[in-house]
Amino acid sequence: MCDRMCDVQTILKSFILDRFLSSVPYGEGHINDTYAVTFENSNGDRYRMLLQRINHAIFTDPSGLMNNIDGVTKFLKQKIIAADGDVNRETLTVVPTKTGELFYRHSDGTYWRMYVFIEDAITYQSIRNQQDFYNCGVSFGNFQLMLSNFDTDALIETIADFHNTVKRFNALKAAINEDKSGRAKDIRPEINFALEREKDAGVIIEMLETGKIPYRVTHNDTKLNNIMIDNTTGTGICVIDLDTVMPGAACYDFGDSIRFGASTAAEDETDLEKVSMSLKLFEVFTKGYLSVANEFLTPAEVESLAIGAKIMTFECGIRFLTDYLNGDKYFKIHREHHNLDRCRTQFKLVADMEQKMNQMQEIVKKYSK
Ligand code: ADP
Ligand code: GN1
Ligand code: MG
């Protein structure tokens, strides 16, 4: 692991003094660099920790970011204790440095944090069965419910305008005009698909800004692989990747879950024939999410869910397309044209959701109280 972590010992020793045994790159996130690190304590017991290099090109205020995560996880821990839950597995636990900091700043300018490793649970890139996705809906509903009385003023915006789809759209227009990588001429169909839907970009922001729907504490990145599924029970045990927990719309979380989890193919599938939004999966997630969220959502928020799924998918497609035009500067890529492939799956899903919007709205109605 020494390409990015050249001074492993210094970084690890700033958190834990036990004997370091090994470290392996871990997970499939697009943003941070993650490692599973094994230690051995003085009794000879082995245990793992989760080490992450915070992507500080994206999260430009690592201190504010870690304060958010510390505040949210401590708040969640109180609720978990009150509900007699397992406080070490049902939320992330930040491991502070030996000097009590929430992260370590290395002399090479990189930022590192450590979490307790949640064992006997796993994240999935695609669902194994419908029950998994129902359980995810329950977990993300619960996450919003537990944070519904968290003080939003205590949170900084870790990425400004993260789900402001209008600003995302404007960034796309700028990227098309600048055409930094000279790729615009080859992707006219994708560019046109986005430009034809300019009016969609403002839909959720307008609902928030006019007060039609309230700001809530939302996760904002509710991909399937940001939820740990317990190996024994198969239920969602812990919502992870809390970097983007910020005030937002409830339908951001609902929508992003559908975008990723209700797709019949991977986010970067190149055979678009395989890509569609499964109404069956949409239904099981909606059923799980609303079984909890009916408790706090307003009627207008419930009404925003199906459209939120489309807008979040559109926004993600725009972001992949923008990054492709800008020369792949934001999302990690693993092959040439990776961001274009990702953009294409998102736009295929958007087109499919446009066809299925009435049925999606009916399903939401069926499970709302
Ligand atoms: P990214 O922001 O890059 O997506 P994540 O925080 O989601 O990074 O972490 C990447 C992966 O690492 C997750 O999908 C999950 O598989 C694993 N992971 C993250 N946190 C933990 C943890 N505390 N315990 C065990 N595995 C974890
Ligand atoms: C990124 O970090 P990860 O892989 O969970 C991105 C999300 C996108 C997602 C697309 C901070 O999520 O917003 O929806 O990729 N996170 C950030 O897969 O930009
Ligand atoms: Mg993640």
Short mmCIF file of C-alpha atoms and ligand atoms in Angstrom, two decimals:
data_model
loop_
_atom_site.label_atom_id
_atom_site.label_comp_id
_atom_site.label_asym_id
_atom_site.label_seq_id
_atom_site.Cartn_x
_atom_site.Cartn_y
_atom_site.Cartn_z
CA MET A 1 0.00 0.00 0.00
CA CYS A 2 2.98 2.23 -0.14
CA ASP A 3 2.12 4.33 -3.15
CA ARG A 4 -0.21 6.64 -1.30
CA MET A 5 0.74 5.71 2.26
CA CYS A 6 4.45 6.04 2.32
CA ASP A 7 4.76 6.69 5.99
CA VAL A 8 2.42 4.01 7.28
CA GLN A 9 4.03 3.60 10.66
CA THR A 10 3.86 7.29 11.50
CA ILE A 11 0.24 7.53 10.47
CA LEU A 12 -0.84 4.41 12.35
CA LYS A 13 1.17 5.20 15.47
CA SER A 14 -0.55 8.53 15.72
CA PHE A 15 -3.77 6.55 16.39
CA ILE A 16 -2.79 3.18 17.89
CA LEU A 17 0.36 1.89 19.53
CA ASP A 18 -0.41 -1.85 19.21
CA ARG A 19 1.66 -3.92 16.80
CA PHE A 20 0.78 -3.26 13.14
CA LEU A 21 0.41 -6.49 11.15
CA SER A 22 -1.02 -5.61 7.75
CA SER A 23 -3.01 -3.18 5.68
CA VAL A 24 -5.09 -3.79 2.56
CA PRO A 25 -6.97 -1.36 0.30
CA TYR A 26 -10.64 -1.79 1.02
CA GLY A 27 -14.08 -1.04 -0.46
CA GLU A 28 -15.18 0.49 -3.74
CA GLY A 29 -15.83 4.12 -2.88
CA HIS A 30 -15.26 6.77 -5.56
CA ILE A 31 -13.85 9.40 -3.21
CA ASN A 32 -11.66 8.45 -0.24
CA ASP A 33 -8.80 5.91 -0.01
CA THR A 34 -9.81 3.21 2.42
CA TYR A 35 -7.69 0.51 4.12
CA ALA A 36 -8.47 -2.36 6.48
CA VAL A 37 -5.61 -2.42 8.96
CA THR A 38 -4.88 -5.35 11.28
CA PHE A 39 -3.21 -4.88 14.69
CA GLU A 40 -2.19 -7.22 17.47
CA ASN A 41 -2.47 -6.15 21.10
CA SER A 42 -0.21 -7.17 23.99
CA ASN A 43 -2.43 -10.23 24.71
CA GLY A 44 -1.87 -11.49 21.19
CA ASP A 45 -5.43 -10.64 20.13
CA ARG A 46 -5.84 -9.42 16.57
CA TYR A 47 -8.33 -6.79 15.50
CA ARG A 48 -9.00 -4.57 12.48
CA MET A 49 -9.48 -0.86 12.12
CA LEU A 50 -10.72 1.13 9.15
CA LEU A 51 -8.23 3.77 8.03
CA GLN A 52 -9.14 6.43 5.49
CA ARG A 53 -7.24 9.12 3.71
CA ILE A 54 -9.74 11.94 3.50
CA ASN A 55 -9.96 13.33 -0.01
CA HIS A 56 -9.24 16.90 0.94
CA ALA A 57 -9.34 18.16 -2.64
CA ILE A 58 -13.08 17.49 -2.33
CA PHE A 59 -13.60 17.96 1.41
CA THR A 60 -11.66 21.17 1.75
CA ASP A 61 -12.37 21.59 5.48
CA PRO A 62 -11.36 18.23 7.03
CA SER A 63 -11.68 19.67 10.52
CA GLY A 64 -15.25 20.89 9.95
CA LEU A 65 -16.03 17.59 8.23
CA MET A 66 -14.81 15.54 11.19
CA ASN A 67 -16.67 17.78 13.65
CA ASN A 68 -19.87 17.02 11.71
CA ILE A 69 -19.21 13.28 11.87
CA ASP A 70 -18.26 13.41 15.53
CA GLY A 71 -21.42 15.36 16.39
CA VAL A 72 -23.71 13.10 14.38
CA THR A 73 -22.21 9.81 15.60
CA LYS A 74 -22.29 10.93 19.26
CA PHE A 75 -25.92 11.97 18.85
CA LEU A 76 -26.76 8.62 17.22
CA LYS A 77 -24.96 6.75 19.99
CA GLN A 78 -27.26 8.29 22.63
CA LYS A 79 -30.29 7.14 20.68
CA ILE A 80 -28.84 3.67 20.15
CA ILE A 81 -28.11 3.32 23.87
CA ALA A 82 -31.64 4.47 24.72
CA ALA A 83 -33.01 1.80 22.35
CA ASP A 84 -30.76 -0.86 23.90
CA GLY A 85 -28.83 -1.26 20.65
CA ASP A 86 -25.20 -2.16 19.97
CA VAL A 87 -23.40 1.14 20.14
CA ASN A 88 -20.21 -0.16 18.49
CA ARG A 89 -21.92 -1.61 15.43
CA GLU A 90 -24.98 0.51 14.75
CA THR A 91 -23.09 3.70 14.02
CA LEU A 92 -19.56 4.63 13.02
CA THR A 93 -17.14 5.19 15.91
CA VAL A 94 -14.37 7.72 15.31
CA VAL A 95 -11.03 6.62 16.80
CA PRO A 96 -9.25 9.79 17.92
CA THR A 97 -5.51 10.27 17.64
CA LYS A 98 -3.29 9.81 20.68
CA THR A 99 -3.47 13.57 21.18
CA GLY A 100 -7.26 13.56 21.07
CA GLU A 101 -7.76 14.91 17.54
CA LEU A 102 -10.49 13.59 15.24
CA PHE A 103 -8.00 13.20 12.37
CA TYR A 104 -4.27 13.17 11.73
CA ARG A 105 -2.59 15.64 9.43
CA HIS A 106 0.58 14.19 8.00
CA SER A 107 3.53 16.39 7.17
CA ASP A 108 3.01 15.59 3.46
CA GLY A 109 -0.32 17.43 3.64
CA THR A 110 -2.58 14.35 3.66
CA TYR A 111 -5.40 13.88 6.18
CA TRP A 112 -6.22 10.58 7.85
CA ARG A 113 -8.98 9.26 10.08
CA MET A 114 -9.71 5.97 11.74
CA TYR A 115 -12.98 4.20 12.51
CA VAL A 116 -13.74 1.10 14.53
CA PHE A 117 -14.07 -1.70 11.97
CA ILE A 118 -17.58 -3.08 11.89
CA GLU A 119 -17.04 -6.84 11.74
CA ASP A 120 -19.52 -9.53 10.69
CA ALA A 121 -21.18 -7.16 8.28
CA ILE A 122 -20.56 -6.31 4.65
CA THR A 123 -21.47 -3.75 2.02
CA TYR A 124 -22.89 -4.83 -1.33
CA GLN A 125 -22.52 -3.33 -4.79
CA SER A 126 -25.84 -4.81 -5.83
CA ILE A 127 -28.62 -6.36 -3.83
CA ARG A 128 -28.66 -10.13 -3.28
CA ASN A 129 -32.44 -10.28 -2.96
CA GLN A 130 -35.44 -8.02 -2.55
CA GLN A 131 -35.43 -8.36 1.22
CA ASP A 132 -31.99 -6.70 1.29
CA PHE A 133 -33.35 -3.68 -0.46
CA TYR A 134 -36.41 -3.51 1.81
CA ASN A 135 -34.00 -3.57 4.75
CA CYS A 136 -31.99 -0.72 3.22
CA GLY A 137 -35.16 1.33 2.98
CA VAL A 138 -35.84 0.72 6.65
CA SER A 139 -32.27 1.69 7.58
CA PHE A 140 -32.20 4.93 5.63
CA GLY A 141 -35.67 5.81 6.94
CA ASN A 142 -34.43 5.18 10.47
CA PHE A 143 -31.31 7.24 9.89
CA GLN A 144 -33.42 10.25 8.90
CA LEU A 145 -35.82 9.60 11.79
CA MET A 146 -33.03 9.40 14.38
CA LEU A 147 -31.55 12.67 13.12
CA SER A 148 -34.88 14.45 12.76
CA ASN A 149 -34.26 16.41 15.98
CA PHE A 150 -30.54 17.00 15.41
CA ASP A 151 -29.72 20.73 15.31
CA THR A 152 -28.93 21.53 11.67
CA ASP A 153 -27.04 24.67 12.74
CA ALA A 154 -24.41 22.39 14.28
CA LEU A 155 -23.50 21.08 10.81
CA ILE A 156 -21.24 22.74 8.28
CA GLU A 157 -21.91 22.23 4.58
CA THR A 158 -19.02 19.87 3.79
CA ILE A 159 -19.46 20.37 0.04
CA ALA A 160 -21.26 23.58 -0.86
CA ASP A 161 -24.45 23.11 -2.91
CA PHE A 162 -23.89 19.36 -3.02
CA HIS A 163 -27.38 18.55 -4.28
CA ASN A 164 -28.17 21.90 -5.82
CA THR A 165 -29.09 20.43 -9.18
CA VAL A 166 -29.34 23.88 -10.79
CA LYS A 167 -25.72 24.62 -9.90
CA ARG A 168 -24.75 21.13 -11.07
CA PHE A 169 -26.49 21.90 -14.36
CA ASN A 170 -24.67 25.22 -14.68
CA ALA A 171 -21.38 23.44 -14.01
CA LEU A 172 -22.21 21.10 -16.88
CA LYS A 173 -22.91 24.02 -19.21
CA ALA A 174 -19.58 25.58 -18.26
CA ALA A 175 -17.80 22.26 -18.87
CA ILE A 176 -19.41 21.97 -22.31
CA ASN A 177 -18.30 25.51 -23.19
CA GLU A 178 -14.77 25.04 -21.92
CA ASP A 179 -14.44 21.51 -23.31
CA LYS A 180 -11.11 21.09 -21.52
CA SER A 181 -10.53 17.54 -22.68
CA GLY A 182 -11.76 18.02 -26.27
CA ARG A 183 -14.38 15.32 -25.73
CA ALA A 184 -17.60 17.33 -26.32
CA LYS A 185 -17.74 16.61 -30.07
CA ASP A 186 -17.96 12.86 -29.44
CA ILE A 187 -20.76 12.94 -26.92
CA ARG A 188 -23.46 15.14 -28.47
CA PRO A 189 -26.30 12.67 -27.66
CA GLU A 190 -25.46 12.71 -23.94
CA ILE A 191 -25.03 16.50 -23.92
CA ASN A 192 -28.34 16.97 -25.72
CA PHE A 193 -30.11 14.57 -23.37
CA ALA A 194 -29.03 16.74 -20.45
CA LEU A 195 -29.73 20.11 -22.11
CA GLU A 196 -33.27 19.02 -23.06
CA ARG A 197 -34.02 18.54 -19.37
CA GLU A 198 -32.81 21.86 -18.00
CA LYS A 199 -36.18 22.60 -16.41
CA ASP A 200 -35.94 19.43 -14.29
CA ALA A 201 -32.85 20.73 -12.52
CA GLY A 202 -34.79 23.29 -10.46
CA VAL A 203 -37.60 21.05 -9.23
CA ILE A 204 -36.37 20.02 -5.76
CA ILE A 205 -34.44 23.20 -4.99
CA GLU A 206 -37.57 25.21 -5.71
CA MET A 207 -39.63 23.05 -3.34
CA LEU A 208 -37.03 23.64 -0.61
CA GLU A 209 -36.62 27.34 -1.26
CA THR A 210 -40.36 28.04 -1.31
CA GLY A 211 -40.84 26.04 1.90
CA LYS A 212 -43.05 23.46 0.20
CA ILE A 213 -40.82 20.78 1.72
CA PRO A 214 -38.59 21.27 4.81
CA TYR A 215 -34.82 21.01 5.18
CA ARG A 216 -33.91 17.91 7.17
CA VAL A 217 -30.65 16.30 8.23
CA THR A 218 -30.00 13.96 5.35
CA HIS A 219 -27.21 11.56 4.44
CA ASN A 220 -26.97 12.70 0.81
CA ASP A 221 -25.07 9.66 -0.49
CA THR A 222 -27.38 6.72 0.14
CA LYS A 223 -25.77 4.19 -2.14
CA LEU A 224 -26.23 0.55 -1.30
CA ASN A 225 -22.51 0.28 -0.50
CA ASN A 226 -22.89 2.93 2.19
CA ILE A 227 -24.89 0.61 4.37
CA MET A 228 -23.41 -2.33 6.25
CA ILE A 229 -25.57 -5.44 6.15
CA ASP A 230 -25.27 -7.76 9.13
CA ASN A 231 -23.96 -11.19 8.06
CA THR A 232 -26.26 -13.07 10.43
CA THR A 233 -29.55 -11.18 10.29
CA GLY A 234 -29.26 -9.74 6.76
CA THR A 235 -30.59 -6.41 8.06
CA GLY A 236 -28.93 -3.03 7.65
CA ILE A 237 -26.83 -2.65 10.77
CA CYS A 238 -25.07 0.65 10.14
CA VAL A 239 -25.27 3.60 7.79
CA ILE A 240 -21.69 4.60 6.93
CA ASP A 241 -19.89 7.21 4.80
CA LEU A 242 -21.14 10.21 6.76
CA ASP A 243 -19.05 12.80 4.88
CA THR A 244 -22.05 14.40 3.27
CA VAL A 245 -24.47 14.44 6.19
CA MET A 246 -25.91 17.96 5.84
CA PRO A 247 -29.25 19.72 5.68
CA GLY A 248 -31.14 18.57 2.59
CA ALA A 249 -34.43 17.19 1.27
CA ALA A 250 -35.74 13.80 2.40
CA CYS A 251 -36.20 12.84 -1.25
CA TYR A 252 -32.44 13.22 -1.86
CA ASP A 253 -31.82 10.12 0.24
CA PHE A 254 -34.81 8.23 -1.08
CA GLY A 255 -33.90 9.19 -4.64
CA ASP A 256 -30.23 8.31 -4.46
CA SER A 257 -31.07 4.90 -3.00
CA ILE A 258 -33.37 4.18 -5.93
CA ARG A 259 -30.84 5.51 -8.44
CA PHE A 260 -28.26 2.97 -7.38
CA GLY A 261 -30.13 0.07 -5.79
CA ALA A 262 -33.23 -0.23 -8.01
CA SER A 263 -31.15 -0.32 -11.17
CA THR A 264 -31.03 -3.72 -12.85
CA ALA A 265 -27.33 -3.21 -13.66
CA ALA A 266 -24.16 -1.74 -12.21
CA GLU A 267 -23.57 2.00 -12.23
CA ASP A 268 -20.84 1.52 -14.85
CA GLU A 269 -22.48 -1.18 -16.99
CA THR A 270 -21.54 -0.71 -20.66
CA ASP A 271 -24.38 -2.80 -22.09
CA LEU A 272 -27.25 -0.35 -21.77
CA GLU A 273 -29.75 -3.06 -22.71
CA LYS A 274 -29.22 -4.36 -19.20
CA VAL A 275 -29.99 -1.05 -17.51
CA SER A 276 -33.48 -0.23 -16.27
CA MET A 277 -35.23 0.88 -13.11
CA SER A 278 -36.99 -2.11 -11.64
CA LEU A 279 -40.50 -1.22 -10.44
CA LYS A 280 -40.41 -4.26 -8.19
CA LEU A 281 -37.25 -3.00 -6.50
CA PHE A 282 -38.70 0.50 -6.36
CA GLU A 283 -41.68 -0.97 -4.54
CA VAL A 284 -39.74 -2.96 -1.94
CA PHE A 285 -37.52 -0.01 -1.08
CA THR A 286 -40.51 2.35 -0.87
CA LYS A 287 -42.31 -0.09 1.40
CA GLY A 288 -39.31 -0.35 3.75
CA TYR A 289 -38.52 3.36 3.77
CA LEU A 290 -42.10 4.49 4.33
CA SER A 291 -42.69 1.89 7.06
CA VAL A 292 -40.46 4.23 9.12
CA ALA A 293 -40.60 7.58 7.34
CA ASN A 294 -44.41 7.83 7.33
CA GLU A 295 -43.87 8.80 10.95
CA PHE A 296 -42.27 12.15 10.13
CA LEU A 297 -42.69 13.01 6.44
CA THR A 298 -45.17 15.70 5.40
CA PRO A 299 -47.61 14.91 2.55
CA ALA A 300 -45.60 17.18 0.24
CA GLU A 301 -42.42 15.28 1.05
CA VAL A 302 -44.11 11.97 0.32
CA GLU A 303 -45.28 13.40 -2.98
CA SER A 304 -41.70 14.45 -3.82
CA LEU A 305 -40.19 10.95 -3.47
CA ALA A 306 -40.74 9.52 -6.96
CA ILE A 307 -39.67 12.73 -8.69
CA GLY A 308 -36.69 12.85 -6.30
CA ALA A 309 -35.57 9.48 -7.67
CA LYS A 310 -35.55 10.87 -11.18
CA ILE A 311 -33.85 14.15 -10.29
CA MET A 312 -31.14 12.49 -8.20
CA THR A 313 -30.39 10.14 -11.08
CA PHE A 314 -30.33 13.03 -13.53
CA GLU A 315 -28.02 15.00 -11.22
CA CYS A 316 -25.62 12.09 -10.87
CA GLY A 317 -25.56 11.62 -14.64
CA ILE A 318 -24.80 15.33 -15.07
CA ARG A 319 -21.96 15.07 -12.54
CA PHE A 320 -20.37 12.10 -14.34
CA LEU A 321 -20.75 13.90 -17.68
CA THR A 322 -19.24 17.11 -16.29
CA ASP A 323 -16.30 15.20 -14.87
CA TYR A 324 -15.79 13.42 -18.18
CA LEU A 325 -15.74 16.75 -20.02
CA ASN A 326 -13.36 18.19 -17.42
CA GLY A 327 -10.92 15.29 -17.89
CA ASP A 328 -11.89 12.97 -14.99
CA LYS A 329 -10.80 15.16 -12.12
CA TYR A 330 -13.37 14.26 -9.44
CA PHE A 331 -14.53 10.63 -9.43
CA LYS A 332 -11.94 7.86 -9.29
CA ILE A 333 -11.88 6.07 -12.62
CA HIS A 334 -10.60 2.57 -13.34
CA ARG A 335 -10.71 2.59 -17.13
CA GLU A 336 -10.86 4.99 -20.06
CA HIS A 337 -14.31 6.58 -20.55
CA HIS A 338 -15.42 5.27 -17.16
CA ASN A 339 -17.27 8.48 -16.32
CA LEU A 340 -18.97 8.45 -19.72
CA ASP A 341 -20.13 4.87 -19.14
CA ARG A 342 -21.46 5.91 -15.74
CA CYS A 343 -23.23 8.92 -17.24
CA ARG A 344 -24.90 6.73 -19.86
CA THR A 345 -26.36 4.33 -17.30
CA GLN A 346 -27.77 7.25 -15.34
CA PHE A 347 -29.38 8.81 -18.39
CA LYS A 348 -30.83 5.44 -19.40
CA LEU A 349 -32.37 5.21 -15.93
CA VAL A 350 -33.74 8.75 -16.19
CA ALA A 351 -35.44 7.93 -19.50
CA ASP A 352 -36.86 4.74 -17.99
CA MET A 353 -38.16 6.58 -14.92
CA GLU A 354 -39.85 9.14 -17.17
CA GLN A 355 -41.80 6.25 -18.72
CA LYS A 356 -42.61 4.75 -15.34
CA MET A 357 -43.31 7.92 -13.35
CA ASN A 358 -47.07 7.33 -12.98
CA GLN A 359 -46.53 3.82 -11.67
CA MET A 360 -43.82 5.07 -9.30
CA GLN A 361 -46.22 7.70 -7.93
CA GLU A 362 -48.91 5.04 -7.45
CA ILE A 363 -46.51 2.82 -5.51
CA VAL A 364 -45.57 5.70 -3.20
CA LYS A 365 -49.27 6.38 -2.60
CA LYS A 366 -49.90 2.73 -1.82
CA TYR A 367 -47.40 2.73 1.07
CA SER A 368 -47.99 6.23 2.42
CA LYS A 369 -50.29 6.36 5.44
P1 ADP B 1 -16.09 6.43 0.09
O1 ADP B 1 -16.47 7.81 0.57
O2 ADP B 1 -14.86 6.44 -0.71
O3 ADP B 1 -17.24 5.75 -0.56
P2 ADP B 1 -16.65 4.83 2.48
O4 ADP B 1 -16.60 5.57 3.78
O5 ADP B 1 -17.98 4.53 1.95
O6 ADP B 1 -15.72 5.60 1.42
O7 ADP B 1 -15.83 3.49 2.69
C1 ADP B 1 -15.55 2.62 1.60
C2 ADP B 1 -15.93 1.19 1.97
O8 ADP B 1 -15.21 0.78 3.15
C3 ADP B 1 -17.40 0.97 2.33
O9 ADP B 1 -18.20 0.76 1.19
C4 ADP B 1 -17.34 -0.24 3.25
O10 ADP B 1 -17.29 -1.43 2.49
C5 ADP B 1 -16.01 -0.06 3.97
N1 ADP B 1 -16.18 0.56 5.30
C6 ADP B 1 -16.28 1.88 5.58
N2 ADP B 1 -16.38 2.11 6.89
C7 ADP B 1 -16.32 0.89 7.50
C8 ADP B 1 -16.31 0.44 8.87
N3 ADP B 1 -16.37 1.29 9.90
N4 ADP B 1 -16.22 -0.90 9.10
C9 ADP B 1 -16.10 -1.78 8.07
N5 ADP B 1 -16.09 -1.43 6.77
C10 ADP B 1 -16.19 -0.11 6.48
C1 GN1 B 2 -19.61 9.24 -4.67
O1 GN1 B 2 -18.10 8.22 -2.04
P1 GN1 B 2 -19.09 7.40 -2.77
O2 GN1 B 2 -18.49 6.46 -3.74
O3 GN1 B 2 -20.04 6.73 -1.76
C2 GN1 B 2 -20.17 10.64 -4.53
C3 GN1 B 2 -21.71 10.59 -4.59
C4 GN1 B 2 -22.15 9.98 -5.91
C5 GN1 B 2 -21.51 8.60 -6.03
C6 GN1 B 2 -21.82 7.98 -7.37
C7 GN1 B 2 -18.76 12.95 -1.92
O4 GN1 B 2 -20.04 8.44 -3.58
O5 GN1 B 2 -22.23 11.91 -4.48
O6 GN1 B 2 -23.56 9.88 -5.95
O7 GN1 B 2 -20.08 8.66 -5.88
N1 GN1 B 2 -19.73 11.22 -3.28
C8 GN1 B 2 -19.23 12.46 -3.24
O8 GN1 B 2 -21.52 6.64 -7.31
O9 GN1 B 2 -19.18 13.20 -4.23
MG MG B 3 -19.05 5.15 0.19
#
